[in-house]
mmCIF file of C-alpha atoms in Angstrom:
data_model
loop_
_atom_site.group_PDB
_atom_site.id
_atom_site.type_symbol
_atom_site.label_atom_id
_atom_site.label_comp_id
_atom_site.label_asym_id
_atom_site.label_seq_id
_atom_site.Cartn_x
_atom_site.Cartn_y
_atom_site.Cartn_z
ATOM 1 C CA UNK Z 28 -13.197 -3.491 17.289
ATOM 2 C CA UNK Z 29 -16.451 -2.109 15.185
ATOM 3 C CA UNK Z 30 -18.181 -3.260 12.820
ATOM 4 C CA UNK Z 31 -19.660 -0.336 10.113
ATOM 5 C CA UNK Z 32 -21.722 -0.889 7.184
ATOM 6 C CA UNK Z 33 -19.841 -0.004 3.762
ATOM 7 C CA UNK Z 34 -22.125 1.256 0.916
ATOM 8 C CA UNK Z 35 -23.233 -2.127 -0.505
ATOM 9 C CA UNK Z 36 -24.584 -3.328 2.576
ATOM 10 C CA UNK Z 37 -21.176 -5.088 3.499
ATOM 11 C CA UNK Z 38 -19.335 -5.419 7.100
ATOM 12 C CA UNK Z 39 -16.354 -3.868 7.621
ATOM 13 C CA UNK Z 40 -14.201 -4.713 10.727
ATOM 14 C CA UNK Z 41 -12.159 -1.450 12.273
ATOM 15 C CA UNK Z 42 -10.004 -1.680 14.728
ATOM 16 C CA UNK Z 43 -9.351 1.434 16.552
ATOM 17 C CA UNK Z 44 -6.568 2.562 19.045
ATOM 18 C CA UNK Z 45 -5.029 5.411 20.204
ATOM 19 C CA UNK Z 46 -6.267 9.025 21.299
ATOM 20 C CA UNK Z 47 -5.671 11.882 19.537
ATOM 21 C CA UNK Z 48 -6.715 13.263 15.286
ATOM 22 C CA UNK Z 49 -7.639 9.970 13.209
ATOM 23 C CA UNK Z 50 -5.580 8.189 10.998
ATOM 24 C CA UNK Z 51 -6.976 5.320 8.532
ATOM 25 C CA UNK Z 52 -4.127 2.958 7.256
ATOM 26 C CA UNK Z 53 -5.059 1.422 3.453
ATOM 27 C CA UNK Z 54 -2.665 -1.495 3.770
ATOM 28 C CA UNK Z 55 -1.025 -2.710 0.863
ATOM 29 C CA UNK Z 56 -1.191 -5.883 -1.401
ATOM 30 C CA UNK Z 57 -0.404 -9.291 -0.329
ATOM 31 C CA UNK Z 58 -0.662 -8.520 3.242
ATOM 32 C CA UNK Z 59 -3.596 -8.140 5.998
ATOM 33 C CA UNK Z 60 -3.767 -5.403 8.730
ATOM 34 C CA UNK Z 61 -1.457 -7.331 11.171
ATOM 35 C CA UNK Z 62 1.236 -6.391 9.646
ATOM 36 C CA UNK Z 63 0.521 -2.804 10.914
ATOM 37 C CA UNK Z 64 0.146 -3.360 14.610
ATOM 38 C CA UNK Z 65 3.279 -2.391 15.173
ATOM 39 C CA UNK Z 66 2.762 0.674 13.445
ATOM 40 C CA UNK Z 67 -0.645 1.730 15.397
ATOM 41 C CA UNK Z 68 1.006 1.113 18.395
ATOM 42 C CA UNK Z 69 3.940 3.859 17.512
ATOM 43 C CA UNK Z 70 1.250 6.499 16.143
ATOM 44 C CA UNK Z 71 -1.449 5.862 19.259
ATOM 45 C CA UNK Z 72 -0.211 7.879 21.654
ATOM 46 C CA UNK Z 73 -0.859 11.081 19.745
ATOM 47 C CA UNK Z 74 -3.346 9.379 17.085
ATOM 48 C CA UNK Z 75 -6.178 7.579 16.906
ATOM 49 C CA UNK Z 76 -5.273 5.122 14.190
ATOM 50 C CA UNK Z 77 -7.671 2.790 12.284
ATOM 51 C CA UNK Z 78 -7.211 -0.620 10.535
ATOM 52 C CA UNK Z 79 -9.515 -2.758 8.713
ATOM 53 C CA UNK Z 80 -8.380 -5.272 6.282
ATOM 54 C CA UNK Z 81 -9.406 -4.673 2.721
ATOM 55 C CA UNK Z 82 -11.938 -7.115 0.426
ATOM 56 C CA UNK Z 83 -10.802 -10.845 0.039
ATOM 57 C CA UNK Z 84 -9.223 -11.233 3.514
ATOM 58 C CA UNK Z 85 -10.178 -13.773 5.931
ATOM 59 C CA UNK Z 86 -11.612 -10.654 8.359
ATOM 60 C CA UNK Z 87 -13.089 -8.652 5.647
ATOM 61 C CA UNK Z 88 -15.893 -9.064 2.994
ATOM 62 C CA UNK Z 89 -15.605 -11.023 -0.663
ATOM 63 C CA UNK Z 90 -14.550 -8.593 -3.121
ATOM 64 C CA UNK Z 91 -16.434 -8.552 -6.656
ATOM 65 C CA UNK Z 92 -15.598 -10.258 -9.663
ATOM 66 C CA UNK Z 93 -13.790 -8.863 -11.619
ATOM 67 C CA UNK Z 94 -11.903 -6.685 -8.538
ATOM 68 C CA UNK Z 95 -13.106 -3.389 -9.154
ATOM 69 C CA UNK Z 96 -11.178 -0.431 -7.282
ATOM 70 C CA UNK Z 97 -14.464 1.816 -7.147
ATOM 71 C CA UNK Z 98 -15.467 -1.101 -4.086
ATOM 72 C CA UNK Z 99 -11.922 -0.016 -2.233
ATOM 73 C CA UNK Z 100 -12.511 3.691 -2.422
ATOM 74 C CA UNK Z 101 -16.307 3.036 -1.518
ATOM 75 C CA UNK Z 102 -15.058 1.474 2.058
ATOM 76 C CA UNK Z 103 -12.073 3.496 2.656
ATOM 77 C CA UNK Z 104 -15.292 5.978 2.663
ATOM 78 C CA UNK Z 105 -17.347 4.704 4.856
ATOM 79 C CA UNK Z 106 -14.393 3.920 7.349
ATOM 80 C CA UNK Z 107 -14.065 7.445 7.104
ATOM 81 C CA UNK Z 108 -17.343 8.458 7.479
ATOM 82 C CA UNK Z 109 -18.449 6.261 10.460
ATOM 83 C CA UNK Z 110 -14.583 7.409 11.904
ATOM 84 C CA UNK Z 111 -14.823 10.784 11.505
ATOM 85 C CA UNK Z 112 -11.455 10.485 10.027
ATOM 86 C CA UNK Z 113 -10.211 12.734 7.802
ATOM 87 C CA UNK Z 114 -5.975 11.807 7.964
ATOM 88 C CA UNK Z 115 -5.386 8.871 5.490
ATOM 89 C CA UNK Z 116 -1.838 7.052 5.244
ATOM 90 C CA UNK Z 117 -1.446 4.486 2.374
ATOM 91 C CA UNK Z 118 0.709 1.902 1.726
ATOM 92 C CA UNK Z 119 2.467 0.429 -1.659
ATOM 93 C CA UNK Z 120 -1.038 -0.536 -3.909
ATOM 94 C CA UNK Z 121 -3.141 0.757 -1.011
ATOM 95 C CA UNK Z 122 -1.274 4.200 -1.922
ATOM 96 C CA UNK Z 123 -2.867 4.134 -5.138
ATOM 97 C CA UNK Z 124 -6.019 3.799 -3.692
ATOM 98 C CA UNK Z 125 -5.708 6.740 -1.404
ATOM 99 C CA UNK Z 126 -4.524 8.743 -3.900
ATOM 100 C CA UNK Z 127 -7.164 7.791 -6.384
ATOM 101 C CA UNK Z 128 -9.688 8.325 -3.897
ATOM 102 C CA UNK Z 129 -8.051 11.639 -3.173
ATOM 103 C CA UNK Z 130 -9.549 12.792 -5.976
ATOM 104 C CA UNK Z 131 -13.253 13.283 -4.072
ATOM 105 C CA UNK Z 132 -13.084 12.166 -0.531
ATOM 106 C CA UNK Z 133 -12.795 14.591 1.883
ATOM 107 C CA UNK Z 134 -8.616 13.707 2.783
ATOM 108 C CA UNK Z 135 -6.938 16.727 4.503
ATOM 109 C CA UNK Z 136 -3.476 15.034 5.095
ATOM 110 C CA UNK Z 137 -2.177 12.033 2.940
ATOM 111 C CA UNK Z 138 0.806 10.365 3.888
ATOM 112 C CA UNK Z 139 1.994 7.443 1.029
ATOM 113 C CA UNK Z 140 4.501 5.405 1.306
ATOM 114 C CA UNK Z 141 6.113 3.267 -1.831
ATOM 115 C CA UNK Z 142 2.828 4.401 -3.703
ATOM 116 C CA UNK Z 143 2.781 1.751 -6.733
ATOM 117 C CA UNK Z 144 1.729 4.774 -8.784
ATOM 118 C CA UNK Z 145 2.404 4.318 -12.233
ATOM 119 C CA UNK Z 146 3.778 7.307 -14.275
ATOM 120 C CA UNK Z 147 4.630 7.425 -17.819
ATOM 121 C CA UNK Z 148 5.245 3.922 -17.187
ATOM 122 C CA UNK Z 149 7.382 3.802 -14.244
ATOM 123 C CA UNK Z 150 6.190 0.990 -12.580
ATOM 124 C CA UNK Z 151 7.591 -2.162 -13.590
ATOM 125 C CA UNK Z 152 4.769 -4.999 -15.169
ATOM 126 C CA UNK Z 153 6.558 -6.503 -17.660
ATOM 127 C CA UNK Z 154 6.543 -9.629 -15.566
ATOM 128 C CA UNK Z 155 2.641 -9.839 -15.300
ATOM 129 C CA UNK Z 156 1.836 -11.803 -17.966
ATOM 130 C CA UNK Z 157 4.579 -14.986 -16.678
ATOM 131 C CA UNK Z 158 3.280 -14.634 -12.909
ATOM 132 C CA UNK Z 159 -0.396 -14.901 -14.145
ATOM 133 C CA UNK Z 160 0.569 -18.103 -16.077
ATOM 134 C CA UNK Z 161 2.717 -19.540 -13.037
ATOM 135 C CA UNK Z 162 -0.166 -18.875 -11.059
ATOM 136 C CA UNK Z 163 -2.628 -20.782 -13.273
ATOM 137 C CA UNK Z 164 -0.529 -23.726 -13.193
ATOM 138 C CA UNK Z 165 -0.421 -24.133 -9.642
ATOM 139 C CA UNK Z 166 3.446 -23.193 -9.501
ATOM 140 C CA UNK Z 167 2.227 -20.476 -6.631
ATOM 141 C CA UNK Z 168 6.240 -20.184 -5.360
ATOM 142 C CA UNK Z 169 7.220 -19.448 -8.864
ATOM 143 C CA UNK Z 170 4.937 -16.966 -9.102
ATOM 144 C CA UNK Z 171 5.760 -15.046 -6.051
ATOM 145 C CA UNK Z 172 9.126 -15.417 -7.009
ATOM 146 C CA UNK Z 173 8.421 -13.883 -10.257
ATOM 147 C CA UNK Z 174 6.472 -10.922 -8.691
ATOM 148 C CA UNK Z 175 9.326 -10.565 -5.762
ATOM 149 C CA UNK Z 176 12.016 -9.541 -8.844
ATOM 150 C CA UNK Z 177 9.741 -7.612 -10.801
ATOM 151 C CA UNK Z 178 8.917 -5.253 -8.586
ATOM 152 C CA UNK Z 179 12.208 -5.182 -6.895
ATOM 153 C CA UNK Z 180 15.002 -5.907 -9.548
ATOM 154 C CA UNK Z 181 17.415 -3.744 -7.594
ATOM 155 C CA UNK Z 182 18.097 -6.766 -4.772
ATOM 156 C CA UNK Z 183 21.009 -9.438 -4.971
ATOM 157 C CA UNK Z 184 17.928 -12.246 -4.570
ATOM 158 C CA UNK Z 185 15.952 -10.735 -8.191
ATOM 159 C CA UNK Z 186 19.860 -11.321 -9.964
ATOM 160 C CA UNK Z 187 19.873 -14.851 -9.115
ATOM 161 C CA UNK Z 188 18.902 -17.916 -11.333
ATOM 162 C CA UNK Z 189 14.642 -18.366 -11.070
ATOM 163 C CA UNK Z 190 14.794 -21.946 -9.770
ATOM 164 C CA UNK Z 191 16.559 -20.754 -7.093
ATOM 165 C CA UNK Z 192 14.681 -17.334 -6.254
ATOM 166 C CA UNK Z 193 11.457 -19.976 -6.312
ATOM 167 C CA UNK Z 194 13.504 -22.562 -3.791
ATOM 168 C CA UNK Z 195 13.698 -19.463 -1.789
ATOM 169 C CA UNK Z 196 10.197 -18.218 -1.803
ATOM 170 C CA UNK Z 197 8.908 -21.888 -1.106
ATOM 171 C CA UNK Z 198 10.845 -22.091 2.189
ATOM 172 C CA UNK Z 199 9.061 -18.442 2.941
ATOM 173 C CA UNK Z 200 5.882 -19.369 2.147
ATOM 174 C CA UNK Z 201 6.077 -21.623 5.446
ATOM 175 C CA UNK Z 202 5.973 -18.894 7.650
ATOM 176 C CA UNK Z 203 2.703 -17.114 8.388
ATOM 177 C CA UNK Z 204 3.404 -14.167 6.115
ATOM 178 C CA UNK Z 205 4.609 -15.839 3.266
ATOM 179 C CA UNK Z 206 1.151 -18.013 3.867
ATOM 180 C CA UNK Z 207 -0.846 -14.818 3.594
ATOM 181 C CA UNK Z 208 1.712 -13.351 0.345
ATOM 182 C CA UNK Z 209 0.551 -16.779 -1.441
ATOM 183 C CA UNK Z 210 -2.929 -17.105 -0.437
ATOM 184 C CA UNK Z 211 -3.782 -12.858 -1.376
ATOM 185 C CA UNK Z 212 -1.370 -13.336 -4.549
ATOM 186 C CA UNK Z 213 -4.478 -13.532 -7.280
ATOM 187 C CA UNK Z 214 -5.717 -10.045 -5.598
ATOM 188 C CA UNK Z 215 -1.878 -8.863 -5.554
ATOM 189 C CA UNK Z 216 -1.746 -9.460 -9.466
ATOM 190 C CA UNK Z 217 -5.943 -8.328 -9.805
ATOM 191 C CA UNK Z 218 -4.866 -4.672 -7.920
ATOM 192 C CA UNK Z 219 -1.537 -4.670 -10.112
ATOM 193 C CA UNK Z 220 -3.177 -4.978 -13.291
ATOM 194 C CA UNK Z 221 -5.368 -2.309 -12.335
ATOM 195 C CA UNK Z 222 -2.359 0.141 -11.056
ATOM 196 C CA UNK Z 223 -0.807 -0.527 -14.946
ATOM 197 C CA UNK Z 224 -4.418 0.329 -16.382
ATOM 198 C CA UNK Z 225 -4.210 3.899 -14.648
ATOM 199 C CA UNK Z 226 -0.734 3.872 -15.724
ATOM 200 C CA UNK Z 227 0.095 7.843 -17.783
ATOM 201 C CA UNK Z 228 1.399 11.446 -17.150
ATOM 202 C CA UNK Z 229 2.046 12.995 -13.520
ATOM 203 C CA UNK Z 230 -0.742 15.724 -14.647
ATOM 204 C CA UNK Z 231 -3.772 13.174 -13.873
ATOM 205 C CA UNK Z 232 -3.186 13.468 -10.560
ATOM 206 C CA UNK Z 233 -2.960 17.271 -10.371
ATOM 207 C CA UNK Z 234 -6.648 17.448 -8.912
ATOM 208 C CA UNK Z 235 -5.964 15.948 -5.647
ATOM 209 C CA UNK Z 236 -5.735 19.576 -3.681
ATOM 210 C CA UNK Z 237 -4.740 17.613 0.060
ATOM 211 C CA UNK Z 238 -1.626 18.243 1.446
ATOM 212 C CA UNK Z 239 0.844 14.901 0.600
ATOM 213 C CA UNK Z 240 3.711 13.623 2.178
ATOM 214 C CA UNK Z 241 5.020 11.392 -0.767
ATOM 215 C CA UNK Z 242 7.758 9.405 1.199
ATOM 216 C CA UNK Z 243 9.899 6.403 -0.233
ATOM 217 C CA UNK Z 244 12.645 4.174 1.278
ATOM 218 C CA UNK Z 245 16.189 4.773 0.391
ATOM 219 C CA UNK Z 246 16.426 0.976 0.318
ATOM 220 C CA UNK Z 247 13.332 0.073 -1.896
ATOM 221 C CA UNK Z 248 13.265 -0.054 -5.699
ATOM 222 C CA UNK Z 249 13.968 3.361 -7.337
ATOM 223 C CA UNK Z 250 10.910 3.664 -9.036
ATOM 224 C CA UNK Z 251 8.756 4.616 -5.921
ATOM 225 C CA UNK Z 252 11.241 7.941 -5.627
ATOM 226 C CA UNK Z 253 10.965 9.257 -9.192
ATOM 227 C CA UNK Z 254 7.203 8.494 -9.202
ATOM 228 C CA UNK Z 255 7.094 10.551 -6.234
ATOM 229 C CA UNK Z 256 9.226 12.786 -7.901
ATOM 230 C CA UNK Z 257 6.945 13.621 -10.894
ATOM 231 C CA UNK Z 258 3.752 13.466 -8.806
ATOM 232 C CA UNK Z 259 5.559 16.801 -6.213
ATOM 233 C CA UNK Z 260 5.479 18.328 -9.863
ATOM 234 C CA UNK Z 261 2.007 18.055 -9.976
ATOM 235 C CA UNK Z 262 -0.012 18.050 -6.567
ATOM 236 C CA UNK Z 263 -0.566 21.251 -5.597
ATOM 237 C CA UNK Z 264 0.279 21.208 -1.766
ATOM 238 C CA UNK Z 265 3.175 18.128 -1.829
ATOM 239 C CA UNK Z 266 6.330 17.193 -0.645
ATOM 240 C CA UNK Z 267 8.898 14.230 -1.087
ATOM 241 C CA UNK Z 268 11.587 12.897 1.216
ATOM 242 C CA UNK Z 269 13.424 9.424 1.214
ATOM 243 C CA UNK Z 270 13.786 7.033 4.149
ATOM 244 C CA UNK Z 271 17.352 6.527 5.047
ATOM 245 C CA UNK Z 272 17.671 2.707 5.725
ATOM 246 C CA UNK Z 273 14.441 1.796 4.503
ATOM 247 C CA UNK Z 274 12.885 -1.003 2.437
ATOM 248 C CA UNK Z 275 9.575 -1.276 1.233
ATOM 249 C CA UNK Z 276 8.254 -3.004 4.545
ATOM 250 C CA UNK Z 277 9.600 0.282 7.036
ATOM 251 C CA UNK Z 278 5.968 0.881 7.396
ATOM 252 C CA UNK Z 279 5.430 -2.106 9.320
ATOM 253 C CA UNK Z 280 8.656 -2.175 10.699
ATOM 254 C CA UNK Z 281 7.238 1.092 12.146
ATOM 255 C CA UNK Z 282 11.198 3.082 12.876
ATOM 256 C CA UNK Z 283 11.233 6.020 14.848
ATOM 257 C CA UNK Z 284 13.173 7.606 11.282
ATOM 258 C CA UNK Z 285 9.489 6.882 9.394
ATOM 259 C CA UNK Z 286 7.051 7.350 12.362
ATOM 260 C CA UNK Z 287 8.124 10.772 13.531
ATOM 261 C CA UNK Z 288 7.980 12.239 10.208
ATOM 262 C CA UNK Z 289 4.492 11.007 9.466
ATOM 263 C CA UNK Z 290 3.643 11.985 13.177
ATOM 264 C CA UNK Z 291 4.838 15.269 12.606
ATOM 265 C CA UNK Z 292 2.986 15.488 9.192
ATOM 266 C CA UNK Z 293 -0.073 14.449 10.262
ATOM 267 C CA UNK Z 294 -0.077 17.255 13.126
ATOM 268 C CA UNK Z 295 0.895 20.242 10.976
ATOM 269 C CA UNK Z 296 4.171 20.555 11.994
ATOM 270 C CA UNK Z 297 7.353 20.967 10.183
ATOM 271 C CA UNK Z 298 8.366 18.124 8.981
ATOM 272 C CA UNK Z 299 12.207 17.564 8.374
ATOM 273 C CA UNK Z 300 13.963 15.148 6.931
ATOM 274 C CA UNK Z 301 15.347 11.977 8.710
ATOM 275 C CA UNK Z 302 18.629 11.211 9.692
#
């Protein structure tokens, strides 16, 4: 564990393991870097692979008010500076940080995976507004349950009646993860807002020159595959492919059929298309 100073004087915590080119992990929303052990642990034997939570965890510093994404691509630089890493992988909203960020940090390989990446309106937000207002009344299980089917109207669960997708959620929000979903969810609906603010056309993104592995799960909500679609269009030096068996949580699942394709990404080396 190391402690490195981000731009505005801040501490951010890294933890580092593994040998091998470095890898920092943006994590996603709603979610701290344990989720990714699992993960690290599956890359470090060929990688060196670095986590630090992002602003408003317990292990991390306040973010600003109102969140501001300049302040995530600010530390993801100075993780990468005081790394030396120059291989990012991001993760659902901290995909669209990477990618933004892209744009003019020094990234020679980015791997996303279910990058909430807006285009032409492809990402679903029509249920902001009625989360941000369950939210405000205290009804925090409603709320998740409101965000849960939003984002991922394909499921069985997002079809049922909301009482009892919020039933649901409340008995998950007893376990330690659905602790962490409810305590991060005002930061989950800050970073979405933002995502639908940079929402337009594929061509916005055409000035990221890294090479991109744009990978999606076969089992996660469509959008994340035509978004990744339209931005291979675009990106000069991309690629898609689609996770056989794979929800939106494969990355911390960490499957041989999602490591080994990033692993081989990451190195330079062919990368083909799981089974």
């Amino acid at each position: 564990m190391k402690r490195i100073t981000a731009r505005d004087g801040a501490d951010i915590t890294v933890r580092t393991s593994g040998s091998g080119p470095g890898i920092v992990v943006v994590h996603g929303g709603g979610v701290t870097v344990d989720v990714y052990r699992r993960l690290a642990t599956a890359l470090s034997s060929r990688f060196t692979v670095h986590l630090y939570d992002r602003r408003g965890r317990a292990d991390a510093p306040p973010r600003s008010q109102p969140y501001d994404i300049e302040e995530d691509i600010g530390d993801l630089a100075a993780v990468m500076e005081a790394t030396g890493a120059a291989n990012v992988l991001g993760h659902s909203s901290g995909g669209f940080i990477a990618l933004k960020a892209a744009h003019r940090l020094p990234i020679d390989r980015l791997a996303l995976y279910d990058a909430a990446i807006s285009i032409d309106g492809s990402f679903p937000a029509a249920w902001l507004p009625a989360a941000r207002q369950a939210l405000r009344d205290g009804q925090t299980a409603r709320a998740l349950a409101i965000v849960g089917s939003g984002i991922n109207p394909q499921t069985g669960a997002a079809k049922l009646p909301l009482g009892v997708q919020t039933a649901i959620v409340r008995a998950f929000m007893r376990t330690r993860i659905g602790r962490t979903m409810s305590d991060l969810l005002e930061i989950t609906l800050d970073e979405t807002d933002i995502i639908v603010r940079n929402d337009g056309p594929a061509e916005q993104w055409a000035g990221v020159t890294s090479a991109v592995l744009l990978a999606s799960g076969a089992d996660s909500a469509p959008f994340y595959a035509e978004s990744n679609e339209a931005l291979a269009r675009v990106l000069p030096q991309a690629r898609t492919m689609l996770i056989p068996r794979s929800g939106h949580d494969a990355l911390n699942r960490a499957r041989p059929r999602l490591v080994n394709p990033l692993a081989a990404f990451f190195t330079g080396a062919r990368v083909t298309r799981p089974a």
